[in-house]
Short mmCIF file of C-alpha atoms in Angstrom, two decimals:
data_model
loop_
_atom_site.label_atom_id
_atom_site.label_comp_id
_atom_site.label_asym_id
_atom_site.label_seq_id
_atom_site.Cartn_x
_atom_site.Cartn_y
_atom_site.Cartn_z
CA MET A 10 6.23 17.67 -19.42
CA THR A 11 3.26 17.56 -21.47
CA LYS A 12 1.59 14.66 -19.72
CA ALA A 13 2.85 16.10 -16.34
CA ILE A 14 1.02 18.51 -13.89
CA ASN A 15 3.34 21.13 -12.44
CA LEU A 16 3.02 21.08 -8.77
CA THR A 17 5.27 24.05 -7.61
CA GLU A 18 2.87 26.60 -9.49
CA GLY A 19 -0.82 27.21 -9.47
CA SER A 20 -3.61 26.61 -7.03
CA ILE A 21 -2.36 24.02 -4.29
CA PHE A 22 -5.66 22.71 -4.10
CA LYS A 23 -6.32 21.76 -7.49
CA ALA A 24 -2.80 20.47 -8.04
CA LEU A 25 -3.01 17.92 -5.15
CA ILE A 26 -6.85 16.87 -6.30
CA LYS A 27 -5.44 16.50 -10.07
CA LEU A 28 -2.45 14.53 -9.01
CA ALA A 29 -4.19 12.31 -6.32
CA MET A 30 -7.40 11.47 -8.13
CA PRO A 31 -5.65 9.08 -10.65
CA ILE A 32 -3.66 7.97 -7.68
CA ILE A 33 -6.40 6.99 -5.49
CA GLY A 34 -7.88 5.69 -8.73
CA THR A 35 -4.77 3.62 -8.83
CA SER A 36 -5.03 2.18 -5.19
CA PHE A 37 -8.35 1.37 -5.64
CA VAL A 38 -7.43 -0.87 -8.56
CA GLN A 39 -5.14 -2.20 -6.57
CA MET A 40 -7.60 -2.87 -3.92
CA ALA A 41 -9.79 -4.41 -6.82
CA TYR A 42 -7.61 -6.92 -7.17
CA ASN A 43 -7.70 -8.28 -3.75
CA MET A 44 -11.44 -7.79 -3.35
CA THR A 45 -12.18 -9.47 -6.74
CA ASP A 46 -10.21 -12.84 -5.42
CA MET A 47 -12.02 -12.57 -1.84
CA ILE A 48 -15.44 -11.99 -3.35
CA TRP A 49 -15.42 -15.23 -5.71
CA MET A 50 -13.29 -17.74 -3.21
CA GLY A 51 -16.14 -16.31 -1.29
CA ARG A 52 -18.34 -18.39 -2.95
CA VAL A 53 -16.32 -21.40 -2.84
CA GLY A 54 -16.52 -20.71 1.22
CA ALA A 55 -14.93 -19.27 4.01
CA LYS A 56 -12.27 -21.79 4.32
CA ALA A 57 -11.19 -20.87 0.85
CA VAL A 58 -10.95 -17.32 1.93
CA ALA A 59 -8.85 -17.97 4.89
CA ALA A 60 -6.40 -19.99 2.53
CA VAL A 61 -5.91 -17.25 0.11
CA GLY A 62 -5.94 -14.91 3.13
CA THR A 63 -3.21 -16.70 4.81
CA ALA A 64 -0.93 -16.83 1.76
CA GLY A 65 -1.78 -13.68 0.86
CA PHE A 66 0.16 -12.19 4.12
CA PHE A 67 3.07 -13.32 2.41
CA THR A 68 2.69 -11.15 -0.94
CA TRP A 69 1.70 -8.47 1.72
CA LEU A 70 5.22 -8.72 3.14
CA ALA A 71 6.29 -8.20 -0.16
CA MET A 72 5.25 -4.30 0.27
CA ALA A 73 8.23 -3.86 2.33
CA ILE A 74 10.35 -5.08 -0.94
CA ILE A 75 8.84 -2.80 -2.95
CA LEU A 76 9.03 0.31 -0.68
CA ILE A 77 12.55 0.45 -0.95
CA PRO A 78 13.25 0.97 -4.69
CA LYS A 79 9.30 2.84 -4.64
CA ILE A 80 10.52 5.47 -2.43
CA GLY A 81 13.50 5.77 -3.63
CA ALA A 82 12.04 6.41 -7.18
CA GLU A 83 8.84 8.59 -6.01
CA VAL A 84 11.31 10.95 -4.02
CA GLY A 85 14.27 11.04 -6.12
CA VAL A 86 12.61 11.53 -9.42
CA SER A 87 10.10 14.40 -7.91
CA GLN A 88 12.97 16.17 -6.06
CA SER A 89 14.76 15.95 -9.38
CA ILE A 90 12.11 17.47 -11.49
CA GLY A 91 11.70 20.15 -8.63
CA ARG A 92 15.57 21.06 -9.41
CA ARG A 93 14.76 20.36 -13.30
CA ASP A 94 17.72 17.93 -13.00
CA ALA A 95 16.60 15.20 -15.84
CA ASP A 96 19.78 13.12 -15.51
CA GLY A 97 19.40 12.79 -11.56
CA ALA A 98 15.85 11.61 -11.97
CA LYS A 99 16.98 9.10 -15.10
CA LYS A 100 19.80 7.72 -12.50
CA TYR A 101 16.87 7.19 -9.64
CA ILE A 102 14.99 5.19 -12.24
CA LYS A 103 17.48 3.59 -13.52
CA HIS A 104 18.64 2.09 -9.63
CA SER A 105 15.02 1.47 -8.76
CA ILE A 106 14.39 -0.72 -11.30
CA GLN A 107 17.64 -2.79 -10.83
CA MET A 108 16.96 -3.38 -7.48
CA ILE A 109 13.39 -4.19 -7.27
CA ILE A 110 14.33 -7.23 -10.14
CA PHE A 111 16.93 -8.50 -7.87
CA LEU A 112 15.04 -8.26 -4.82
CA ALA A 113 11.87 -9.92 -6.15
CA ILE A 114 13.94 -12.85 -7.50
CA LEU A 115 15.30 -13.35 -4.32
CA TYR A 116 12.12 -13.07 -2.61
CA GLY A 117 10.41 -15.36 -5.00
CA SER A 118 12.58 -17.90 -4.48
CA LEU A 119 12.63 -17.93 -0.89
CA LEU A 120 8.90 -18.32 -0.44
CA ILE A 121 8.51 -20.96 -3.11
CA ILE A 122 11.37 -22.62 -1.18
CA PHE A 123 10.15 -22.37 2.22
CA ARG A 124 6.19 -22.48 1.33
CA LYS A 125 5.41 -25.64 3.79
CA PRO A 126 7.10 -24.14 7.24
CA LEU A 127 6.00 -20.90 6.21
CA ILE A 128 1.96 -22.19 5.64
CA GLY A 129 2.85 -24.24 8.50
CA PHE A 130 3.75 -21.03 10.75
CA TYR A 131 -0.45 -20.67 11.19
CA LYS A 132 -1.34 -24.00 12.39
CA LEU A 133 -4.44 -24.03 9.98
CA GLY A 134 -5.09 -27.56 10.51
CA GLU A 135 -7.35 -28.89 7.87
CA ALA A 136 -5.14 -30.47 5.15
CA LYS A 137 -7.16 -28.58 2.39
CA ILE A 138 -6.55 -25.30 3.29
CA VAL A 139 -3.21 -25.65 4.29
CA ASN A 140 -2.66 -27.22 0.43
CA ASP A 141 -4.67 -24.46 -1.14
CA ALA A 142 -2.31 -21.64 0.61
CA VAL A 143 0.66 -23.46 -0.33
CA THR A 144 -0.76 -23.67 -4.09
CA TYR A 145 -1.67 -19.93 -3.85
CA LEU A 146 1.76 -18.77 -2.40
CA VAL A 147 3.91 -20.50 -5.07
CA ILE A 148 1.81 -19.73 -7.91
CA ILE A 149 2.15 -15.62 -6.97
CA SER A 150 5.62 -16.20 -5.79
CA MET A 151 6.24 -17.52 -9.66
CA GLY A 152 5.10 -13.59 -10.80
CA MET A 153 6.74 -11.97 -8.01
CA VAL A 154 8.59 -9.91 -10.33
CA PHE A 155 5.94 -8.36 -11.72
CA TYR A 156 3.94 -7.77 -8.92
CA THR A 157 6.54 -5.96 -7.51
CA ILE A 158 7.82 -4.04 -10.59
CA ASN A 159 4.57 -2.41 -11.28
CA PRO A 160 4.38 -0.05 -8.46
CA VAL A 161 8.14 0.38 -8.82
CA PHE A 162 6.79 2.25 -12.17
CA THR A 163 3.74 3.72 -10.73
CA ALA A 164 5.90 5.35 -8.69
CA ILE A 165 8.15 7.18 -11.11
CA PHE A 166 5.52 8.75 -12.87
CA ASN A 167 3.72 9.98 -10.08
CA GLY A 168 7.14 11.47 -8.80
CA TYR A 169 7.47 13.10 -12.48
CA GLY A 170 3.72 14.40 -11.78
CA ASP A 171 1.96 12.29 -14.28
CA SER A 172 -0.25 10.15 -12.23
CA LYS A 173 -2.86 9.26 -14.75
CA THR A 174 -1.01 6.80 -17.01
CA PRO A 175 -0.11 4.41 -14.33
CA PHE A 176 -4.01 4.58 -13.34
CA ASN A 177 -5.14 3.86 -16.98
CA ILE A 178 -2.67 0.76 -17.52
CA ASN A 179 -3.51 -0.62 -13.79
CA VAL A 180 -6.80 -0.55 -14.89
CA ILE A 181 -6.19 -2.88 -18.22
CA GLY A 182 -5.02 -5.27 -15.61
CA LEU A 183 -7.79 -5.18 -13.09
CA VAL A 184 -10.32 -5.64 -16.05
CA MET A 185 -8.55 -8.70 -16.85
CA ASN A 186 -8.48 -9.69 -13.57
CA MET A 187 -12.13 -9.03 -13.07
CA VAL A 188 -12.53 -11.45 -16.39
CA LEU A 189 -10.49 -14.54 -15.36
CA ASP A 190 -11.50 -14.77 -11.65
CA PRO A 191 -14.31 -16.06 -12.20
CA LEU A 192 -13.67 -18.02 -15.14
CA LEU A 193 -10.62 -19.71 -13.30
CA ILE A 194 -11.73 -20.19 -9.79
CA LEU A 195 -15.21 -21.49 -10.44
CA GLY A 196 -14.73 -23.24 -14.00
CA ILE A 197 -16.70 -21.30 -15.78
CA GLY A 198 -17.88 -22.85 -19.22
CA PRO A 199 -14.65 -24.83 -20.94
CA PHE A 200 -12.31 -23.95 -17.70
CA PRO A 201 -11.52 -26.12 -14.75
CA ARG A 202 -12.38 -25.35 -11.13
CA LEU A 203 -9.20 -24.01 -9.80
CA GLU A 204 -10.59 -22.75 -6.92
CA ALA A 205 -7.28 -21.15 -5.12
CA ALA A 206 -4.83 -21.74 -7.79
CA GLY A 207 -7.31 -20.10 -10.35
CA ALA A 208 -7.50 -17.01 -8.02
CA GLY A 209 -3.22 -16.88 -8.01
CA ILE A 210 -3.14 -17.68 -11.77
CA ALA A 211 -5.34 -14.62 -12.46
CA THR A 212 -3.50 -11.99 -10.64
CA VAL A 213 -0.11 -13.29 -12.25
CA ILE A 214 -1.37 -12.99 -16.16
CA ALA A 215 -2.97 -9.32 -15.14
CA GLN A 216 0.28 -8.43 -13.44
CA VAL A 217 2.57 -9.58 -16.72
CA THR A 218 -0.05 -7.64 -18.82
CA VAL A 219 0.35 -4.43 -16.94
CA THR A 220 4.53 -5.06 -16.91
CA LEU A 221 4.00 -5.32 -20.29
CA VAL A 222 1.95 -1.80 -21.29
CA PHE A 223 4.48 -0.16 -18.46
CA ILE A 224 7.33 -1.17 -20.66
CA ARG A 225 5.63 -0.20 -23.92
CA GLU A 226 4.84 3.09 -22.34
CA ALA A 227 8.18 3.96 -20.95
CA ARG A 228 9.86 3.54 -24.36
CA LYS A 229 7.78 6.66 -25.47
CA ARG A 230 9.03 8.34 -22.53
CA ARG A 231 12.55 9.21 -23.41
CA GLU A 232 12.46 12.06 -20.85
CA LEU A 233 12.47 9.46 -18.33
CA PHE A 234 13.93 6.33 -19.50
CA SER A 235 16.32 7.18 -22.79
CA GLY A 236 19.82 6.19 -22.19
CA LEU A 237 18.85 3.58 -19.37
CA ASP A 238 21.16 0.34 -19.32
CA LEU A 239 19.70 -1.89 -16.89
CA PHE A 240 22.49 -4.55 -17.43
CA LYS A 241 25.14 -1.67 -16.21
CA LYS A 242 26.69 -2.40 -12.75
CA PRO A 243 24.85 0.06 -10.39
CA ASP A 244 26.35 2.78 -8.77
CA ILE A 245 26.85 2.17 -4.82
CA GLU A 246 26.49 5.83 -3.92
CA HIS A 247 22.64 5.86 -5.50
CA ILE A 248 22.07 2.20 -4.18
CA LYS A 249 23.08 4.12 -0.98
CA THR A 250 20.73 6.98 -1.03
CA ILE A 251 17.92 5.05 -2.35
CA VAL A 252 18.41 2.53 0.56
CA ARG A 253 18.51 5.48 3.23
CA LEU A 254 15.43 7.01 1.65
CA GLY A 255 13.47 3.92 1.46
CA PHE A 256 14.35 1.31 4.13
CA PRO A 257 12.88 3.19 7.11
CA VAL A 258 9.64 2.36 5.59
CA ALA A 259 10.07 -0.63 4.09
CA LEU A 260 11.23 -1.91 7.56
CA GLN A 261 8.07 -0.47 9.12
CA SER A 262 5.78 -2.23 6.45
CA GLY A 263 8.02 -5.29 6.85
CA LEU A 264 7.30 -5.38 10.78
CA PHE A 265 3.89 -4.46 10.39
CA THR A 266 3.07 -7.39 7.96
CA ILE A 267 5.01 -9.49 10.62
CA PHE A 268 2.74 -8.13 13.62
CA ALA A 269 -0.07 -8.42 11.48
CA MET A 270 0.89 -12.38 10.91
CA ILE A 271 1.15 -12.91 14.81
CA THR A 272 -2.21 -10.84 15.47
CA ALA A 273 -3.86 -13.47 12.80
CA ARG A 274 -2.07 -16.63 15.13
CA ILE A 275 -3.76 -14.89 17.92
CA ILE A 276 -7.02 -14.96 15.99
CA ALA A 277 -6.73 -18.50 14.79
CA GLN A 278 -7.60 -19.40 18.35
CA TRP A 279 -11.21 -18.29 17.42
CA GLY A 280 -11.12 -20.81 14.25
CA PRO A 281 -10.94 -20.19 10.62
CA ILE A 282 -13.89 -17.96 10.31
CA PRO A 283 -12.16 -15.14 12.51
CA ILE A 284 -9.31 -15.49 9.87
CA ALA A 285 -11.67 -14.97 7.14
CA VAL A 286 -13.74 -12.19 8.68
CA GLN A 287 -10.03 -10.35 9.29
CA LYS A 288 -8.93 -10.65 5.80
CA VAL A 289 -12.07 -9.87 4.18
CA GLY A 290 -12.66 -6.86 7.12
CA SER A 291 -9.41 -5.36 6.09
CA GLN A 292 -10.10 -5.73 2.69
CA ILE A 293 -13.13 -3.16 2.99
CA GLU A 294 -11.48 -1.14 5.24
CA SER A 295 -8.93 -0.13 3.11
CA ILE A 296 -11.41 1.92 1.17
CA SER A 297 -10.21 4.70 3.46
CA TRP A 298 -6.41 3.58 3.73
CA MET A 299 -6.19 3.14 -0.09
CA THR A 300 -7.91 6.84 -0.78
CA ALA A 301 -5.34 8.24 1.84
CA GLY A 302 -2.21 6.26 0.30
CA GLY A 303 -3.06 8.03 -3.07
CA PHE A 304 -3.17 11.24 -1.27
CA GLN A 305 -0.19 10.12 0.77
CA SER A 306 2.00 9.58 -2.76
CA ALA A 307 0.21 12.91 -4.31
CA MET A 308 1.64 14.46 -1.01
CA SER A 309 4.93 12.79 -1.10
CA ALA A 310 5.36 14.33 -4.85
CA PHE A 311 4.02 18.08 -4.18
CA ILE A 312 6.46 18.26 -1.20
CA GLY A 313 9.15 16.48 -3.22
CA GLN A 314 8.84 19.04 -6.29
CA ASN A 315 8.18 22.13 -4.20
CA TYR A 316 11.08 20.98 -1.48
CA GLY A 317 13.53 20.49 -4.66
CA ALA A 318 12.12 24.07 -6.45
CA LYS A 319 12.56 25.61 -2.85
CA LYS A 320 9.32 26.66 -2.25
CA TRP A 321 8.83 26.56 1.15
CA ASP A 322 5.49 28.41 1.11
CA ARG A 323 4.04 25.88 -0.89
CA VAL A 324 5.30 23.01 0.99
CA PHE A 325 3.91 24.55 4.04
CA LYS A 326 0.59 24.98 2.81
CA GLY A 327 0.20 21.94 0.91
CA TYR A 328 0.51 19.62 3.83
CA PHE A 329 -2.73 21.54 5.63
CA SER A 330 -4.26 21.51 2.00
CA GLY A 331 -4.28 17.74 2.04
CA LEU A 332 -5.22 17.20 5.45
CA ALA A 333 -8.58 18.56 5.35
CA ILE A 334 -9.07 16.44 2.20
CA VAL A 335 -8.19 13.57 3.83
CA SER A 336 -10.24 14.69 6.79
CA VAL A 337 -13.68 14.46 4.72
CA ILE A 338 -12.67 10.76 3.31
CA GLY A 339 -11.69 9.52 6.92
CA ILE A 340 -15.10 10.95 8.29
CA PHE A 341 -16.64 9.02 5.42
CA ALA A 342 -14.85 5.73 5.79
CA THR A 343 -15.91 5.98 9.55
CA CYS A 344 -19.61 6.48 8.86
CA LEU A 345 -19.80 3.95 5.92
CA LEU A 346 -18.22 1.14 8.16
CA ILE A 347 -20.28 1.96 11.33
CA PHE A 348 -23.91 2.31 9.41
CA GLY A 349 -23.14 0.07 6.37
CA ALA A 350 -21.47 -2.87 8.66
CA GLY A 351 -24.12 -5.74 7.44
CA PRO A 352 -24.85 -4.92 4.18
CA VAL A 353 -20.87 -4.63 3.01
CA PHE A 354 -19.75 -7.20 4.58
CA SER A 355 -22.55 -9.38 3.24
CA VAL A 356 -21.48 -8.63 -0.33
CA PHE A 357 -18.21 -10.58 0.60
CA ILE A 358 -19.26 -14.13 2.45
CA PRO A 359 -22.82 -14.46 1.99
CA GLU A 360 -22.70 -17.24 5.68
CA GLU A 361 -24.72 -15.94 8.57
CA GLU A 362 -21.80 -16.39 11.08
CA ALA A 363 -19.28 -14.68 8.95
CA ILE A 364 -21.17 -11.59 8.94
CA ARG A 365 -22.28 -11.64 12.53
CA TYR A 366 -18.14 -11.25 13.24
CA GLY A 367 -17.45 -9.28 9.97
CA ILE A 368 -20.47 -6.40 11.50
CA VAL A 369 -18.68 -5.91 14.84
CA TYR A 370 -14.94 -5.76 12.82
CA LEU A 371 -16.26 -3.15 11.15
CA LYS A 372 -17.91 -1.19 13.72
CA ILE A 373 -14.95 -1.22 15.74
CA LEU A 374 -12.24 -0.31 13.23
CA GLY A 375 -14.65 2.41 12.03
CA LEU A 376 -13.99 4.93 14.87
CA SER A 377 -10.27 5.01 13.69
CA GLN A 378 -10.91 5.63 10.04
CA LEU A 379 -10.19 9.34 10.46
CA PHE A 380 -6.86 9.14 12.38
CA MET A 381 -5.84 6.36 10.25
CA CYS A 382 -6.28 8.96 7.02
CA ILE A 383 -4.61 11.47 8.70
CA GLU A 384 -1.44 9.27 9.70
CA ILE A 385 -0.68 8.02 6.21
CA THR A 386 -1.16 11.45 4.70
CA THR A 387 1.53 13.34 6.91
CA ALA A 388 3.53 10.47 6.19
CA GLY A 389 3.58 11.55 2.97
CA ALA A 390 4.21 14.78 3.87
CA PHE A 391 7.85 13.53 6.01
CA ILE A 392 8.64 11.38 2.66
CA GLY A 393 8.34 14.30 0.61
CA HIS A 394 11.02 16.18 2.85
CA GLY A 395 13.23 13.06 2.67
CA LYS A 396 12.61 12.25 6.05
CA THR A 397 11.40 8.99 6.03
CA LEU A 398 12.13 8.05 9.87
CA PRO A 399 9.53 9.67 11.55
CA PRO A 400 6.68 7.66 10.22
CA SER A 401 8.17 4.60 10.63
CA ILE A 402 9.59 4.84 14.14
CA VAL A 403 5.62 5.92 15.23
CA GLY A 404 4.35 3.38 13.25
CA ILE A 405 6.56 0.37 14.39
CA LEU A 406 6.31 1.19 18.06
CA PHE A 407 2.74 1.70 17.71
CA ASN A 408 1.44 -1.51 15.46
CA ALA A 409 4.34 -3.59 18.07
CA LEU A 410 1.73 -2.80 20.68
CA ARG A 411 -0.87 -4.22 19.05
CA ILE A 412 0.27 -7.54 19.97
CA PRO A 413 0.48 -6.79 23.71
CA GLY A 414 -2.89 -5.12 23.47
CA ALA A 415 -4.41 -7.96 21.28
CA LEU A 416 -3.56 -10.35 24.09
CA ILE A 417 -4.31 -8.42 26.81
CA LEU A 418 -7.55 -7.08 25.78
CA SER A 419 -8.76 -10.67 24.09
CA SER A 420 -7.72 -12.44 27.78
CA THR A 421 -11.03 -10.14 29.27
CA PHE A 422 -14.66 -10.35 28.87
CA LEU A 423 -13.82 -8.72 25.24
CA GLY A 424 -12.63 -12.33 23.79
CA LEU A 425 -12.07 -11.42 19.96
CA ASP A 426 -13.26 -8.29 19.95
CA GLY A 427 -10.57 -7.19 21.86
CA VAL A 428 -8.01 -7.78 19.34
CA TRP A 429 -9.91 -5.88 16.96
CA TRP A 430 -10.08 -3.12 19.54
CA ALA A 431 -5.88 -2.87 20.00
CA ILE A 432 -5.64 -2.44 16.45
CA SER A 433 -8.39 0.35 16.22
CA ILE A 434 -7.19 2.40 19.47
CA SER A 435 -3.37 2.00 17.96
CA SER A 436 -4.56 3.60 14.47
CA ILE A 437 -6.17 6.62 16.63
CA LEU A 438 -2.78 6.80 18.44
CA LYS A 439 -0.99 6.72 15.62
CA GLY A 440 -2.37 9.57 13.73
CA VAL A 441 -2.76 11.90 17.01
CA VAL A 442 1.42 11.21 17.39
CA LEU A 443 2.45 11.56 14.11
CA SER A 444 0.56 14.50 12.74
CA THR A 445 1.53 16.28 16.13
CA TRP A 446 5.35 15.37 15.09
CA HIS A 447 5.22 17.11 11.63
CA ILE A 448 3.53 19.98 12.95
CA LEU A 449 6.32 20.50 15.21
CA PHE A 450 8.88 19.58 12.58
CA LEU A 451 7.37 22.48 10.52
CA LYS A 452 7.50 24.85 13.13
CA GLY A 453 10.98 24.01 13.80
CA ASN A 454 12.41 24.30 10.11
CA PRO A 455 13.94 27.02 9.33
CA ASN A 456 12.48 27.40 5.62
CA THR A 457 9.10 27.05 6.83
CA ARG A 458 9.03 28.26 10.70
CA GLN A 459 7.91 31.72 9.32
CA PHE A 460 4.66 30.50 8.60
CA GLY A 461 1.52 30.26 10.66
CA PHE A 462 -1.89 28.70 10.57
CA SER A 463 -3.38 32.17 8.62
CA ASP A 464 -1.22 31.39 6.04
CA ILE A 465 -3.48 28.34 5.27
CA MET A 466 -6.19 30.18 3.97
#
């Protein structure tokens, strides 16, 4: 494993950092795709941002589809590598790739077929916003296979212990997207001004490029990808295992997006500007949850490999080491969103009314950043154990409570701010409940109950 990090030996802190940093970089690359679109669409106007942001909910929903094979690949590969079972790892890789291709074609087709009623759900009102949203959705749907298979490739390499390769490959796509966005959105030079359609085309071209580079790299990694026959009928037992691992997390992600869609409809009663503010604000907020998401993947791979190797002391210590790291990140994000709200938001939409809404949004959401980072990292620890149900239960429960919370709080003197408070409070509760659950899980597990907080030092 010349390019992979051995997670079962050596310094836990260094292993987590070394594995996590490229994953965090990859997360920021993925975040930068969306931010780049939002920045350039912001130059077109808040209504253009609302159009792309509304259609973007359905690409966000695609994350639920991605997560079934992605989690299956990440857990299956990491635990197989920990057991030194190369053939087992290849079986998870094959079945994960087969599954994501099938699901992506199915989901992309459904989005194209039902594009008008799906966008119509939001009752955006203005014909141009609706048309731009439909156009963007169709273009992204046509590239759905590439959009979804790249995270699965990334999960395979991360589970193997090689997080640098997917980072380098995803950077190539980001650079291409950053170059194409202004050319196609604004129509610079010989390029026509395509606005929302340009953002979609730039994203698809970048994602296709990333997939092609991943395929080229896979051909070099015979220890992982040799002998895979993707056209051979899949083994139903492996499919069941992947679904068992990934479905709870996928269900949580899918319901999270549905709850977000309902929340967006609640927000829509205040007009298109708050919708744009929520879309841009969530992208800014993703500075922390994308970073924590990188540690979630690193935590999952670390615990997965050590679980497979039966190194229980590293399983116990690894969780608390990761928790210490993301706590620093969460506190930094809180300070950035609260004290830098105005300057940060104005980078995306330079409109006075939008900035005024955006400052309030970022300050309220800033209060929950530490707890959100703790929740995301703890979910990675559960996933590494192959226990995907606890984070899903906590996530689904408190995300669902955002809807009545938003309706109740927004009907008071808080108005629109009540929606932001409902989101922030639920994030705080998720972090507290899930981390408590995981600590009790460790103390109740016969393999890890022997360790205490003194063993962390």
